[in-house]
CSV table of C-alpha atoms in Angstrom, one decimal:
chain,number,residue,atom,x,y,z
A,22,MET,CA,-56.7,-38.2,-64.0
A,23,THR,CA,-59.4,-40.9,-64.6
A,24,GLU,CA,-58.5,-44.5,-63.7
A,25,GLU,CA,-60.6,-47.6,-64.7
A,26,ILE,CA,-60.1,-51.3,-64.0
A,27,LEU,CA,-61.4,-53.6,-66.8
A,28,VAL,CA,-62.0,-57.3,-66.0
A,29,ASN,CA,-62.3,-59.7,-69.0
A,30,VAL,CA,-63.3,-63.2,-68.1
A,31,THR,CA,-63.4,-66.3,-70.4
A,32,PRO,CA,-63.7,-69.9,-69.3
A,33,ARG,CA,-59.8,-70.5,-69.4
A,34,GLU,CA,-58.4,-67.1,-68.9
A,35,THR,CA,-59.1,-64.0,-66.8
A,36,ARG,CA,-57.3,-60.7,-67.7
A,37,VAL,CA,-57.4,-57.4,-65.7
A,38,ALA,CA,-56.4,-54.2,-67.2
A,39,VAL,CA,-55.7,-50.8,-65.5
A,40,VAL,CA,-56.6,-47.9,-67.8
A,41,GLU,CA,-55.6,-44.3,-66.9
A,42,ASN,CA,-56.9,-41.4,-69.1
A,43,GLY,CA,-57.6,-43.9,-71.8
A,44,MET,CA,-54.2,-45.6,-71.9
A,45,LEU,CA,-53.4,-49.0,-70.7
A,46,GLN,CA,-50.9,-49.0,-67.9
A,47,GLU,CA,-51.1,-52.5,-66.3
A,48,LEU,CA,-52.2,-55.8,-67.6
A,49,HIS,CA,-52.6,-58.9,-65.3
A,50,ILE,CA,-53.2,-62.5,-66.7
A,51,GLU,CA,-54.4,-65.8,-65.1
A,52,ARG,CA,-54.9,-68.8,-66.9
A,53,GLY,CA,-56.7,-71.8,-65.3
A,54,TRP,CA,-54.0,-74.3,-66.0
A,55,SER,CA,-51.1,-71.9,-64.9
A,56,ARG,CA,-52.4,-69.8,-61.9
A,57,GLY,CA,-49.6,-68.0,-60.2
A,58,VAL,CA,-48.5,-69.4,-56.8
A,59,VAL,CA,-47.1,-66.1,-55.4
A,60,GLY,CA,-48.4,-65.7,-51.7
A,61,ASN,CA,-49.5,-69.3,-51.4
A,62,ILE,CA,-48.5,-71.2,-48.2
A,63,TYR,CA,-47.3,-74.9,-48.6
A,64,LYS,CA,-46.6,-77.6,-46.1
A,65,GLY,CA,-43.3,-78.6,-47.8
A,66,ARG,CA,-40.3,-80.9,-47.1
A,67,VAL,CA,-36.6,-80.3,-47.5
A,68,GLN,CA,-35.3,-82.2,-50.3
A,69,ARG,CA,-31.8,-81.2,-50.5
A,70,VAL,CA,-29.4,-78.8,-48.5
A,71,MET,CA,-26.7,-77.0,-50.4
A,72,PRO,CA,-24.2,-75.5,-48.0
A,73,GLY,CA,-22.1,-73.9,-50.9
A,74,MET,CA,-25.1,-71.9,-51.9
A,75,GLN,CA,-26.4,-71.3,-48.3
A,76,ALA,CA,-29.7,-72.6,-49.6
A,77,ALA,CA,-32.0,-75.6,-49.6
A,78,PHE,CA,-34.4,-77.1,-52.3
A,79,VAL,CA,-38.0,-77.8,-51.0
A,80,GLU,CA,-40.6,-80.0,-52.5
A,81,ILE,CA,-44.0,-78.3,-52.3
A,82,GLY,CA,-45.7,-80.3,-55.0
A,83,LEU,CA,-44.9,-78.0,-58.0
A,84,GLU,CA,-43.3,-79.3,-61.1
A,85,ARG,CA,-39.7,-78.3,-59.9
A,86,ALA,CA,-38.4,-78.1,-56.4
A,87,ALA,CA,-38.6,-74.6,-54.9
A,88,PHE,CA,-35.5,-72.6,-53.6
A,89,LEU,CA,-35.2,-71.3,-50.0
A,90,HIS,CA,-32.2,-69.2,-49.1
A,91,ALA,CA,-30.8,-69.0,-45.5
A,92,ASN,CA,-31.6,-65.1,-45.3
A,93,ASP,CA,-35.2,-66.1,-46.0
A,94,ILE,CA,-35.6,-68.3,-43.1
A,95,PHE,CA,-37.4,-66.8,-40.2
A,96,ARG,CA,-35.4,-65.8,-37.1
A,97,PRO,CA,-37.2,-64.0,-34.3
A,98,THR,CA,-34.7,-61.3,-33.8
A,99,PRO,CA,-35.9,-58.0,-35.4
A,100,VAL,CA,-33.6,-55.5,-36.5
A,101,ALA,CA,-33.7,-52.4,-34.4
A,102,GLY,CA,-35.1,-49.4,-36.1
A,103,ALA,CA,-35.8,-51.3,-39.2
A,104,SER,CA,-37.7,-49.4,-41.9
A,105,ILE,CA,-40.7,-51.3,-42.8
A,106,GLN,CA,-42.4,-50.9,-46.2
A,107,GLU,CA,-45.4,-52.4,-47.7
A,108,GLY,CA,-44.7,-55.9,-48.9
A,109,ASP,CA,-41.6,-56.2,-46.7
A,110,VAL,CA,-41.8,-59.2,-44.4
A,111,ALA,CA,-38.0,-59.8,-44.1
A,112,LEU,CA,-37.8,-58.1,-40.8
A,113,PRO,CA,-35.2,-60.3,-39.0
A,114,ALA,CA,-31.5,-60.0,-39.6
A,115,PRO,CA,-29.7,-62.4,-41.9
A,116,ALA,CA,-28.6,-65.7,-40.2
A,117,PRO,CA,-25.2,-65.8,-39.1
A,118,ARG,CA,-25.5,-69.4,-38.8
A,119,PRO,CA,-24.9,-71.7,-41.9
A,120,ILE,CA,-27.9,-73.4,-43.8
A,121,THR,CA,-27.0,-76.8,-42.3
A,122,GLU,CA,-27.9,-75.4,-38.9
A,123,LEU,CA,-31.1,-74.1,-39.9
A,124,VAL,CA,-32.8,-76.8,-41.8
A,125,ARG,CA,-31.9,-80.6,-42.5
A,126,GLU,CA,-32.8,-83.0,-45.3
A,127,GLY,CA,-36.3,-84.7,-44.9
A,128,GLN,CA,-37.5,-81.9,-42.5
A,129,ASP,CA,-41.2,-80.7,-42.9
A,130,ILE,CA,-41.4,-77.2,-43.3
A,131,VAL,CA,-44.1,-74.3,-43.8
A,132,VAL,CA,-43.2,-72.0,-46.5
A,133,GLN,CA,-44.6,-69.3,-48.6
A,134,VAL,CA,-44.0,-68.6,-52.2
A,135,LEU,CA,-42.2,-65.2,-53.0
A,136,LYS,CA,-41.7,-65.6,-56.6
A,137,ASP,CA,-43.3,-67.8,-59.3
A,138,PRO,CA,-41.3,-70.2,-61.2
A,139,ILE,CA,-39.5,-68.2,-63.9
A,140,GLY,CA,-37.9,-70.0,-66.9
A,141,SER,CA,-36.0,-72.9,-65.7
A,142,LYS,CA,-35.9,-71.6,-62.1
A,143,GLY,CA,-38.1,-73.1,-59.4
A,144,ALA,CA,-40.2,-71.1,-57.0
A,145,ARG,CA,-38.6,-68.7,-54.5
A,146,LEU,CA,-39.7,-69.4,-50.9
A,147,THR,CA,-39.5,-67.9,-47.5
A,148,THR,CA,-40.5,-69.1,-44.0
A,149,GLN,CA,-41.5,-65.5,-42.8
A,150,LEU,CA,-45.1,-66.0,-43.5
A,151,SER,CA,-47.6,-63.2,-44.4
A,152,ILE,CA,-51.3,-62.9,-45.1
A,153,PRO,CA,-52.5,-59.8,-46.8
A,154,SER,CA,-56.0,-58.2,-46.5
A,155,ARG,CA,-57.4,-55.0,-47.9
A,156,TYR,CA,-55.6,-52.7,-45.5
A,157,LEU,CA,-53.2,-54.7,-43.6
A,158,VAL,CA,-50.7,-57.6,-43.9
A,159,LEU,CA,-50.5,-60.1,-41.1
A,160,LEU,CA,-47.1,-61.2,-39.8
A,161,PRO,CA,-48.1,-64.1,-37.6
A,162,GLN,CA,-44.4,-64.8,-36.4
A,163,SER,CA,-43.5,-61.1,-35.7
A,164,GLN,CA,-44.6,-58.7,-33.1
A,165,VAL,CA,-43.6,-55.6,-35.1
A,166,ILE,CA,-46.3,-53.1,-36.2
A,167,GLY,CA,-45.2,-51.1,-39.3
A,168,VAL,CA,-46.7,-48.7,-41.7
A,169,SER,CA,-46.1,-48.5,-45.5
A,170,ALA,CA,-43.5,-46.1,-46.4
A,171,ARG,CA,-45.8,-44.5,-49.1
A,172,ILE,CA,-47.9,-43.0,-46.3
A,173,GLU,CA,-45.9,-39.9,-45.9
A,174,ASP,CA,-47.8,-37.8,-43.4
A,175,GLU,CA,-46.3,-38.3,-40.0
A,176,GLU,CA,-49.6,-37.6,-38.2
A,177,GLU,CA,-51.6,-40.2,-40.2
A,178,ARG,CA,-48.8,-42.8,-39.8
A,179,ALA,CA,-48.9,-42.4,-35.9
A,180,ARG,CA,-52.7,-42.5,-36.0
A,181,LEU,CA,-52.7,-45.7,-38.0
A,182,LYS,CA,-50.0,-47.4,-35.9
A,183,SER,CA,-51.8,-46.5,-32.7
A,184,LEU,CA,-55.2,-47.9,-34.2
A,185,VAL,CA,-53.7,-51.2,-34.9
A,186,SER,CA,-51.9,-51.5,-31.6
A,187,GLU,CA,-55.3,-51.0,-29.9
A,188,LEU,CA,-57.4,-53.2,-32.2
A,189,ALA,CA,-54.8,-56.1,-32.4
A,190,PRO,CA,-56.2,-59.2,-30.2
A,191,SER,CA,-52.8,-59.8,-28.8
A,192,SER,CA,-49.2,-58.7,-29.2
A,193,ALA,CA,-48.2,-62.2,-30.4
A,194,GLN,CA,-48.6,-61.0,-34.1
A,195,GLY,CA,-47.4,-58.3,-36.1
A,196,TYR,CA,-49.0,-56.2,-38.8
A,197,ILE,CA,-47.9,-53.9,-41.7
A,198,VAL,CA,-50.4,-51.2,-42.5
A,199,ARG,CA,-50.7,-50.9,-46.2
A,200,THR,CA,-51.0,-47.8,-48.3
A,201,ASN,CA,-54.8,-48.3,-49.0
A,202,ALA,CA,-55.4,-47.9,-45.2
A,203,GLU,CA,-54.6,-44.0,-45.4
A,204,SER,CA,-57.6,-42.1,-44.0
A,205,GLN,CA,-59.5,-45.3,-43.2
A,206,PRO,CA,-61.7,-45.4,-40.1
A,207,SER,CA,-60.9,-47.8,-37.1
A,208,GLU,CA,-64.0,-49.9,-38.0
A,209,ALA,CA,-62.4,-50.8,-41.4
A,210,LEU,CA,-59.1,-51.9,-39.7
A,211,ALA,CA,-61.0,-53.9,-37.1
A,212,GLU,CA,-62.8,-55.9,-39.8
A,213,ASP,CA,-59.5,-56.7,-41.6
A,214,ILE,CA,-57.8,-57.8,-38.2
A,215,ALA,CA,-60.9,-60.1,-37.7
A,216,TYR,CA,-60.5,-61.5,-41.2
A,217,LEU,CA,-56.8,-62.1,-40.9
A,218,GLY,CA,-57.3,-63.8,-37.4
A,219,ARG,CA,-59.9,-66.2,-39.1
A,220,ALA,CA,-57.4,-66.9,-42.1
A,221,TRP,CA,-54.5,-67.7,-39.8
A,222,ALA,CA,-56.4,-70.0,-37.6
A,223,LEU,CA,-57.5,-71.9,-40.7
A,224,VAL,CA,-53.9,-72.1,-42.1
A,225,GLU,CA,-52.8,-73.5,-38.7
A,226,ALA,CA,-55.5,-76.2,-38.9
A,227,GLN,CA,-54.5,-77.1,-42.4
A,228,VAL,CA,-51.0,-77.4,-41.5
A,229,GLN,CA,-51.8,-80.0,-38.9
A,230,GLU,CA,-54.2,-81.9,-41.1
A,231,SER,CA,-52.6,-81.8,-44.5
A,232,ARG,CA,-49.9,-84.1,-46.1
A,233,THR,CA,-46.6,-82.9,-47.2
A,234,GLY,CA,-46.6,-81.0,-50.6
A,235,SER,CA,-50.1,-79.6,-49.9
A,236,CYS,CA,-51.1,-75.9,-50.3
A,237,VAL,CA,-52.6,-74.8,-46.9
A,238,TYR,CA,-53.4,-71.2,-48.0
A,239,GLU,CA,-54.1,-69.9,-51.4
A,240,ASP,CA,-54.2,-66.3,-52.3
A,241,LEU,CA,-57.4,-64.9,-54.0
A,242,SER,CA,-58.3,-65.3,-57.6
A,243,LEU,CA,-57.1,-62.6,-60.1
A,244,PRO,CA,-60.4,-60.5,-60.2
A,245,LEU,CA,-60.7,-60.5,-56.2
A,246,ARG,CA,-56.9,-59.5,-55.8
A,247,ALA,CA,-57.4,-56.9,-58.2
A,248,VAL,CA,-60.3,-55.3,-56.3
A,249,ARG,CA,-58.3,-55.8,-53.0
A,250,ASP,CA,-55.0,-54.4,-54.4
A,251,LEU,CA,-55.8,-51.9,-57.1
A,252,MET,CA,-59.3,-50.3,-56.2
A,253,ARG,CA,-58.8,-47.1,-54.6
A,254,ARG,CA,-61.0,-44.2,-54.2
A,255,ASP,CA,-59.7,-42.3,-57.2
A,256,VAL,CA,-60.7,-45.4,-59.3
A,257,GLU,CA,-63.7,-44.2,-61.1
A,258,LYS,CA,-65.2,-47.6,-62.4
A,259,VAL,CA,-64.5,-51.3,-62.2
A,260,LYS,CA,-66.2,-52.8,-65.3
A,261,VAL,CA,-66.5,-56.7,-65.5
A,262,ASP,CA,-67.9,-58.5,-68.7
A,263,SER,CA,-69.0,-61.5,-66.6
A,264,ARG,CA,-72.1,-61.2,-64.5
A,265,GLU,CA,-71.2,-64.0,-62.2
A,266,THR,CA,-67.8,-62.5,-61.6
A,267,CYS,CA,-69.4,-59.0,-61.2
A,268,ASP,CA,-71.7,-60.4,-58.5
A,269,ARG,CA,-68.7,-62.1,-56.7
A,270,LEU,CA,-66.7,-58.8,-56.8
A,271,ARG,CA,-69.7,-56.7,-55.4
A,272,THR,CA,-70.3,-59.3,-52.5
A,273,PHE,CA,-66.5,-59.2,-51.7
A,274,ALA,CA,-66.3,-55.2,-51.8
A,275,ALA,CA,-69.5,-54.9,-49.9
A,276,GLN,CA,-67.9,-57.0,-47.0
A,277,TYR,CA,-64.4,-55.4,-47.2
A,278,MET,CA,-64.8,-51.9,-48.7
A,279,PRO,CA,-68.4,-50.8,-48.5
A,280,GLY,CA,-68.0,-47.4,-49.8
A,281,LEU,CA,-66.4,-48.8,-53.0
A,282,ALA,CA,-68.9,-51.6,-54.0
A,283,GLU,CA,-71.0,-49.3,-56.0
A,284,LYS,CA,-68.3,-48.6,-58.5
A,285,ILE,CA,-68.2,-52.1,-59.7
A,286,GLU,CA,-70.5,-52.4,-62.6
A,287,HIS,CA,-71.3,-55.2,-65.2
A,288,TYR,CA,-70.4,-54.5,-68.9
A,289,GLY,CA,-73.0,-56.1,-71.1
A,290,GLY,CA,-72.0,-54.5,-74.5
A,291,ALA,CA,-71.9,-56.5,-77.8
A,292,ARG,CA,-68.4,-55.1,-78.4
A,293,PRO,CA,-65.7,-57.0,-76.4
A,294,ILE,CA,-64.6,-54.7,-73.4
A,295,PHE,CA,-60.8,-54.9,-74.3
A,296,ASP,CA,-61.7,-53.8,-77.9
A,297,LEU,CA,-63.7,-50.9,-76.8
A,298,TYR,CA,-60.9,-49.4,-74.8
A,299,GLY,CA,-58.1,-50.3,-77.3
A,300,VAL,CA,-56.5,-52.7,-75.0
A,301,GLU,CA,-56.1,-55.4,-77.4
A,302,ASP,CA,-54.1,-53.2,-79.7
A,303,GLU,CA,-52.1,-52.0,-76.9
A,304,ILE,CA,-51.3,-55.6,-75.8
A,305,GLN,CA,-50.1,-56.4,-79.5
A,306,HIS,CA,-47.7,-53.2,-79.3
A,307,ALA,CA,-46.3,-54.3,-76.0
A,308,LEU,CA,-44.9,-57.3,-77.5
A,309,GLU,CA,-42.9,-55.3,-80.1
A,310,LYS,CA,-39.5,-54.0,-79.8
A,311,GLU,CA,-39.9,-50.6,-80.9
A,312,VAL,CA,-42.1,-48.2,-79.0
A,313,PRO,CA,-43.0,-44.9,-81.0
A,314,LEU,CA,-42.9,-41.5,-79.2
A,315,LYS,CA,-45.4,-38.9,-80.0
A,316,SER,CA,-42.5,-36.5,-80.7
A,317,GLY,CA,-41.3,-38.9,-83.7
A,318,GLY,CA,-38.6,-40.5,-81.6
A,319,TYR,CA,-38.8,-44.1,-80.5
A,320,LEU,CA,-37.6,-46.6,-77.9
A,321,VAL,CA,-36.1,-50.0,-78.6
A,322,ILE,CA,-36.6,-52.5,-75.7
A,323,ASP,CA,-34.7,-55.5,-75.6
A,324,GLN,CA,-35.2,-58.2,-72.9
A,325,THR,CA,-32.4,-60.8,-72.2
A,326,GLU,CA,-31.7,-63.3,-69.7
A,327,ALA,CA,-29.4,-61.0,-67.6
A,328,MET,CA,-31.2,-57.7,-68.0
A,329,THR,CA,-33.5,-55.5,-69.9
A,330,THR,CA,-32.0,-52.6,-72.1
A,331,VAL,CA,-33.9,-49.6,-73.5
A,332,ASP,CA,-32.3,-47.4,-76.1
A,333,VAL,CA,-33.8,-44.0,-76.7
A,334,ASN,CA,-33.5,-42.6,-80.3
A,335,THR,CA,-34.7,-39.2,-81.7
A,336,GLY,CA,-36.0,-40.7,-85.0
A,337,SER,CA,-37.8,-38.1,-87.2
A,338,PHE,CA,-38.0,-35.5,-84.3
A,339,LEU,CA,-35.9,-32.4,-85.6
A,340,GLY,CA,-36.9,-30.0,-82.9
A,341,GLN,CA,-37.6,-26.4,-83.0
A,342,ARG,CA,-34.5,-24.7,-81.6
A,343,ASN,CA,-31.2,-26.4,-81.3
A,344,LEU,CA,-29.8,-30.1,-80.9
A,345,GLU,CA,-29.4,-30.0,-77.2
A,346,GLU,CA,-33.1,-28.8,-76.8
A,347,THR,CA,-34.4,-31.6,-79.2
A,348,VAL,CA,-32.4,-34.2,-77.3
A,349,TYR,CA,-33.6,-32.9,-73.9
A,350,ARG,CA,-37.3,-32.9,-75.2
A,351,THR,CA,-36.9,-36.4,-76.5
A,352,ASN,CA,-35.4,-37.8,-73.3
A,353,LEU,CA,-38.1,-36.3,-71.2
A,354,GLU,CA,-41.0,-37.9,-73.2
A,355,ALA,CA,-38.9,-41.1,-73.4
A,356,ALA,CA,-38.7,-41.2,-69.4
A,357,GLN,CA,-42.4,-41.1,-69.1
A,358,SER,CA,-42.9,-43.8,-71.8
A,359,VAL,CA,-40.0,-46.0,-70.3
A,360,ALA,CA,-41.9,-45.9,-66.8
A,361,ARG,CA,-45.3,-47.0,-68.5
A,362,GLN,CA,-43.6,-49.6,-70.6
A,363,LEU,CA,-42.0,-51.3,-67.5
A,364,ARG,CA,-45.4,-51.5,-65.7
A,365,LEU,CA,-47.2,-52.6,-69.0
A,366,ARG,CA,-44.6,-55.2,-69.9
A,367,ASN,CA,-44.0,-56.3,-66.3
A,368,LEU,CA,-40.2,-56.1,-66.8
A,369,GLY,CA,-38.1,-56.7,-63.8
A,370,GLY,CA,-34.6,-57.2,-62.5
A,371,ILE,CA,-31.8,-55.1,-63.9
A,372,ILE,CA,-32.7,-52.4,-66.4
A,373,ILE,CA,-30.3,-50.2,-68.4
A,374,ILE,CA,-31.7,-47.0,-70.2
A,375,ASP,CA,-29.5,-45.5,-72.8
A,376,PHE,CA,-30.9,-41.9,-73.2
A,377,ILE,CA,-29.5,-39.7,-75.9
A,378,ASP,CA,-26.4,-37.9,-74.6
A,379,MET,CA,-27.0,-34.5,-73.0
A,380,VAL,CA,-24.4,-31.9,-72.4
A,381,ASP,CA,-26.2,-29.7,-69.7
A,382,PRO,CA,-26.3,-31.4,-66.3
A,383,GLU,CA,-29.6,-29.6,-65.4
A,384,HIS,CA,-31.2,-31.6,-68.4
A,385,ARG,CA,-29.8,-34.8,-66.9
A,386,ARG,CA,-31.3,-33.9,-63.5
A,387,GLN,CA,-34.7,-33.1,-65.0
A,388,VAL,CA,-34.8,-36.3,-67.0
A,389,LEU,CA,-33.9,-38.4,-64.0
A,390,ARG,CA,-36.5,-36.7,-61.9
A,391,THR,CA,-39.3,-37.2,-64.7
A,392,LEU,CA,-38.2,-40.9,-64.7
A,393,GLU,CA,-38.5,-41.1,-60.8
A,394,LYS,CA,-41.8,-39.2,-60.7
A,395,SER,CA,-43.4,-41.4,-63.5
A,396,LEU,CA,-42.2,-44.5,-61.6
A,397,ALA,CA,-44.0,-43.4,-58.4
A,398,LYS,CA,-47.3,-44.9,-59.7
A,399,ASP,CA,-45.6,-48.3,-60.0
A,400,HIS,CA,-46.9,-51.0,-57.6
A,401,ALA,CA,-43.6,-52.8,-57.9
A,402,LYS,CA,-40.5,-51.5,-56.0
A,403,THR,CA,-38.0,-49.6,-58.1
A,404,THR,CA,-34.7,-48.3,-57.4
A,405,VAL,CA,-33.0,-45.7,-59.9
A,406,TYR,CA,-29.4,-44.7,-59.9
A,407,ASP,CA,-27.7,-41.5,-61.5
A,408,PHE,CA,-26.4,-41.4,-64.8
A,409,SER,CA,-23.3,-43.6,-65.1
A,410,PRO,CA,-19.9,-42.1,-66.6
A,411,LEU,CA,-21.1,-43.6,-69.9
A,412,GLY,CA,-24.4,-41.8,-69.8
A,413,LEU,CA,-26.5,-44.8,-69.0
A,414,VAL,CA,-29.2,-44.9,-66.2
A,415,GLU,CA,-29.1,-48.2,-64.2
A,416,MET,CA,-32.4,-49.2,-62.3
A,417,THR,CA,-33.9,-52.2,-60.8
A,418,ARG,CA,-37.6,-53.3,-60.6
A,419,LYS,CA,-38.9,-56.0,-58.3
A,420,ARG,CA,-39.9,-59.2,-60.4
A,421,THR,CA,-42.3,-61.6,-58.9
A,422,VAL,CA,-43.8,-63.2,-62.1
A,423,GLU,CA,-42.8,-63.7,-65.8
A,424,SER,CA,-42.8,-60.6,-68.1
A,425,LEU,CA,-45.8,-60.0,-70.4
A,426,GLU,CA,-43.8,-61.3,-73.4
A,427,ARG,CA,-42.8,-64.5,-71.7
A,428,GLN,CA,-46.4,-65.1,-70.4
A,429,LEU,CA,-47.9,-64.7,-74.0
A,430,CYS,CA,-45.0,-65.9,-76.3
A,431,GLU,CA,-42.5,-68.6,-76.7
A,432,PRO,CA,-39.1,-68.8,-78.7
A,433,CYS,CA,-39.5,-68.8,-82.5
A,434,HIS,CA,-39.2,-72.3,-83.6
A,435,GLU,CA,-37.4,-71.2,-86.7
A,436,CYS,CA,-34.6,-69.0,-85.0
A,437,THR,CA,-34.9,-70.7,-81.5
A,438,GLY,CA,-35.0,-67.3,-79.9
A,439,ARG,CA,-32.1,-65.8,-81.4
A,440,GLY,CA,-34.1,-63.3,-83.2
A,441,MET,CA,-32.0,-63.8,-86.5
A,442,LEU,CA,-32.0,-66.6,-89.1
A,443,LYS,CA,-29.0,-67.6,-91.2
A,444,THR,CA,-29.4,-66.4,-94.8
A,445,ALA,CA,-30.1,-68.6,-97.6
A,446,GLU,CA,-26.6,-68.1,-98.8
A,447,THR,CA,-25.2,-69.4,-95.5
A,448,VAL,CA,-27.5,-72.4,-95.5
A,449,THR,CA,-26.4,-73.2,-99.1
A,450,TYR,CA,-22.7,-73.3,-98.3
A,451,GLU,CA,-23.6,-75.5,-95.2
A,452,ILE,CA,-25.3,-77.8,-97.5
A,453,PHE,CA,-22.3,-78.1,-99.9
A,454,ARG,CA,-20.1,-78.7,-97.1
A,455,GLU,CA,-22.4,-81.6,-95.7
A,456,ILE,CA,-22.5,-83.0,-99.1
A,457,THR,CA,-18.8,-83.3,-99.3
A,458,ARG,CA,-18.5,-84.7,-95.9
A,459,ALA,CA,-21.3,-87.4,-96.5
A,460,VAL,CA,-19.6,-88.6,-99.7
A,461,ARG,CA,-16.3,-89.1,-98.0
A,462,GLN,CA,-17.8,-91.1,-95.2
A,463,PHE,CA,-20.3,-93.2,-97.1
A,464,GLU,CA,-20.7,-94.8,-100.4
A,465,ALA,CA,-23.7,-93.5,-102.6
A,466,ALA,CA,-24.3,-93.3,-106.4
A,467,ARG,CA,-26.3,-90.1,-106.0
A,468,LEU,CA,-27.5,-87.7,-103.5
A,469,LEU,CA,-30.9,-86.1,-102.6
A,470,VAL,CA,-30.8,-82.7,-100.7
A,471,ILE,CA,-34.2,-81.7,-99.0
A,472,ALA,CA,-34.4,-78.1,-98.0
A,473,SER,CA,-36.7,-75.1,-97.5
A,474,PRO,CA,-38.2,-73.7,-100.9
A,475,LYS,CA,-36.2,-70.4,-100.5
A,476,VAL,CA,-32.8,-72.2,-100.1
A,477,VAL,CA,-33.6,-74.8,-102.9
A,478,ALA,CA,-34.6,-71.9,-105.3
A,479,ARG,CA,-31.3,-70.1,-104.6
A,480,ILE,CA,-29.2,-73.2,-105.2
A,481,THR,CA,-31.0,-74.1,-108.5
A,482,ASP,CA,-30.8,-70.4,-109.7
A,483,GLU,CA,-27.9,-68.6,-108.4
A,484,GLU,CA,-25.7,-71.6,-107.6
A,485,SER,CA,-26.3,-73.9,-110.5
A,486,THR,CA,-22.9,-73.4,-111.7
A,487,ALA,CA,-21.4,-74.3,-108.3
A,488,VAL,CA,-23.4,-77.4,-108.1
A,489,ALA,CA,-22.2,-78.5,-111.5
A,490,GLU,CA,-18.8,-78.1,-110.4
A,491,LEU,CA,-19.4,-80.1,-107.2
A,492,GLU,CA,-20.9,-82.9,-109.1
A,493,GLU,CA,-18.0,-83.1,-111.3
A,494,PHE,CA,-15.5,-82.9,-108.4
A,495,LEU,CA,-17.3,-85.7,-106.3
A,496,GLY,CA,-18.3,-87.7,-109.4
A,497,LYS,CA,-22.0,-88.1,-108.0
A,498,SER,CA,-25.2,-86.9,-109.2
A,499,ILE,CA,-26.9,-84.3,-106.6
A,500,ARG,CA,-30.7,-83.7,-106.8
A,501,PHE,CA,-32.7,-81.0,-104.8
A,502,GLN,CA,-36.0,-81.1,-103.5
A,503,ALA,CA,-38.0,-78.2,-101.9
A,504,ASP,CA,-40.3,-79.1,-98.9
A,505,GLU,CA,-42.5,-76.5,-97.3
A,506,GLN,CA,-42.4,-78.2,-94.0
A,507,TYR,CA,-38.6,-77.3,-93.7
A,508,LEU,CA,-37.5,-74.2,-91.9
A,509,GLN,CA,-35.0,-72.0,-93.7
A,510,GLU,CA,-32.0,-73.4,-91.5
A,511,GLN,CA,-33.2,-77.1,-92.0
A,512,PHE,CA,-31.9,-79.6,-94.5
A,513,ASP,CA,-31.2,-83.2,-95.0
A,514,VAL,CA,-28.7,-85.0,-97.3
A,515,VAL,CA,-29.9,-88.2,-98.2
A,516,LEU,CA,-27.7,-90.9,-99.8
A,517,LEU,CA,-29.3,-93.0,-102.5
């Protein structure tokens, strides 16, 4: 498997694409005016405490007040025998005390953003602070040293834990060893510990000096985060189409991952880098509901407020042997495609997959195994459950930022996000009802109806008899005017 990271830089937007075997797997976008705030640390102030929700709203200087739940407030009692995974910082047990005893209105509080504002919801906060580096995550309020669950070799886990225990300057702080640290020498971990120590000292100084609502620690920009979090030894190349950004990434890599710095290269070709790798086309396809499968089947992906649903269809795939075999082959291919689409579209929350019904229990097990194996490459935490009695697979995927669709698109102004339009026939009869209502309420000699060209054309052609009958019934003259500015569902009835 060959994996490359492509970095496309423009003045107001930076995009990072992860390409495996020529296929786009992940896309990360950062725009100058709407940079994500996940990982940022703020000096905030409690604005309102909500005992009924066991939560508080905290002002941190963003457009909307952020949300802090009682379970995300740090308590210094770790769970005995807790399993620590990369990215987990919720080590203490949930508070048995009510939110009113943990925080009070008007209190200054240092918080970190867990989730970006999504839709109408404010950012999600925690007081359990953490600062990541290349190989480690610093937990300044904890004394626990944990190792990522993705490092499975017990000897390697023990070696890394022992190394960090020896290298850590004091036992007053905790660390999580990240997946990238596997097989790394002690020198690399020592550099990270020194870097994290400097970063935390700066945060502490900023907290003392800054005013409420200020950001006291900001995570790296997208290109630097991509190198820190996505670049591994099996990544073949990191290609950057900006020389300035390329130099910055090389300097960063030389400092924190010297063995990988030579993999970063500048792309100076005349053709845009995303066009060269077909990424632009893949982005367009990722905004469509239907996803074709090579076999001839297809997926239909629907993203709603509550969950995302994926429907699997055989389409034109007829198979070679029998129906059960055809269904099984389609579902196997669909399982791999679903895993890729979830990463690519950055879909999170509850996900329901409606595979085509299979009779053989072994086929079901194999499809589920294929889905889980394909999801193993995903950086976001996923949990997959067995087939339900209705033949559905339920799963969850951790969501921290908006999906690709919601980052790049907005609801249709014509249908306001419904995905459907009222037909011209429906709008026509709405106009007739509105005319009758207006005449009964107000005095007028004649009426003018302004509507979209399609609706007016239908009224004047197919409904001309109905218009004549309406004029005779009301005793009024009705004139229709088409306006290109009107959407199909819009119209105005003007009394003259």
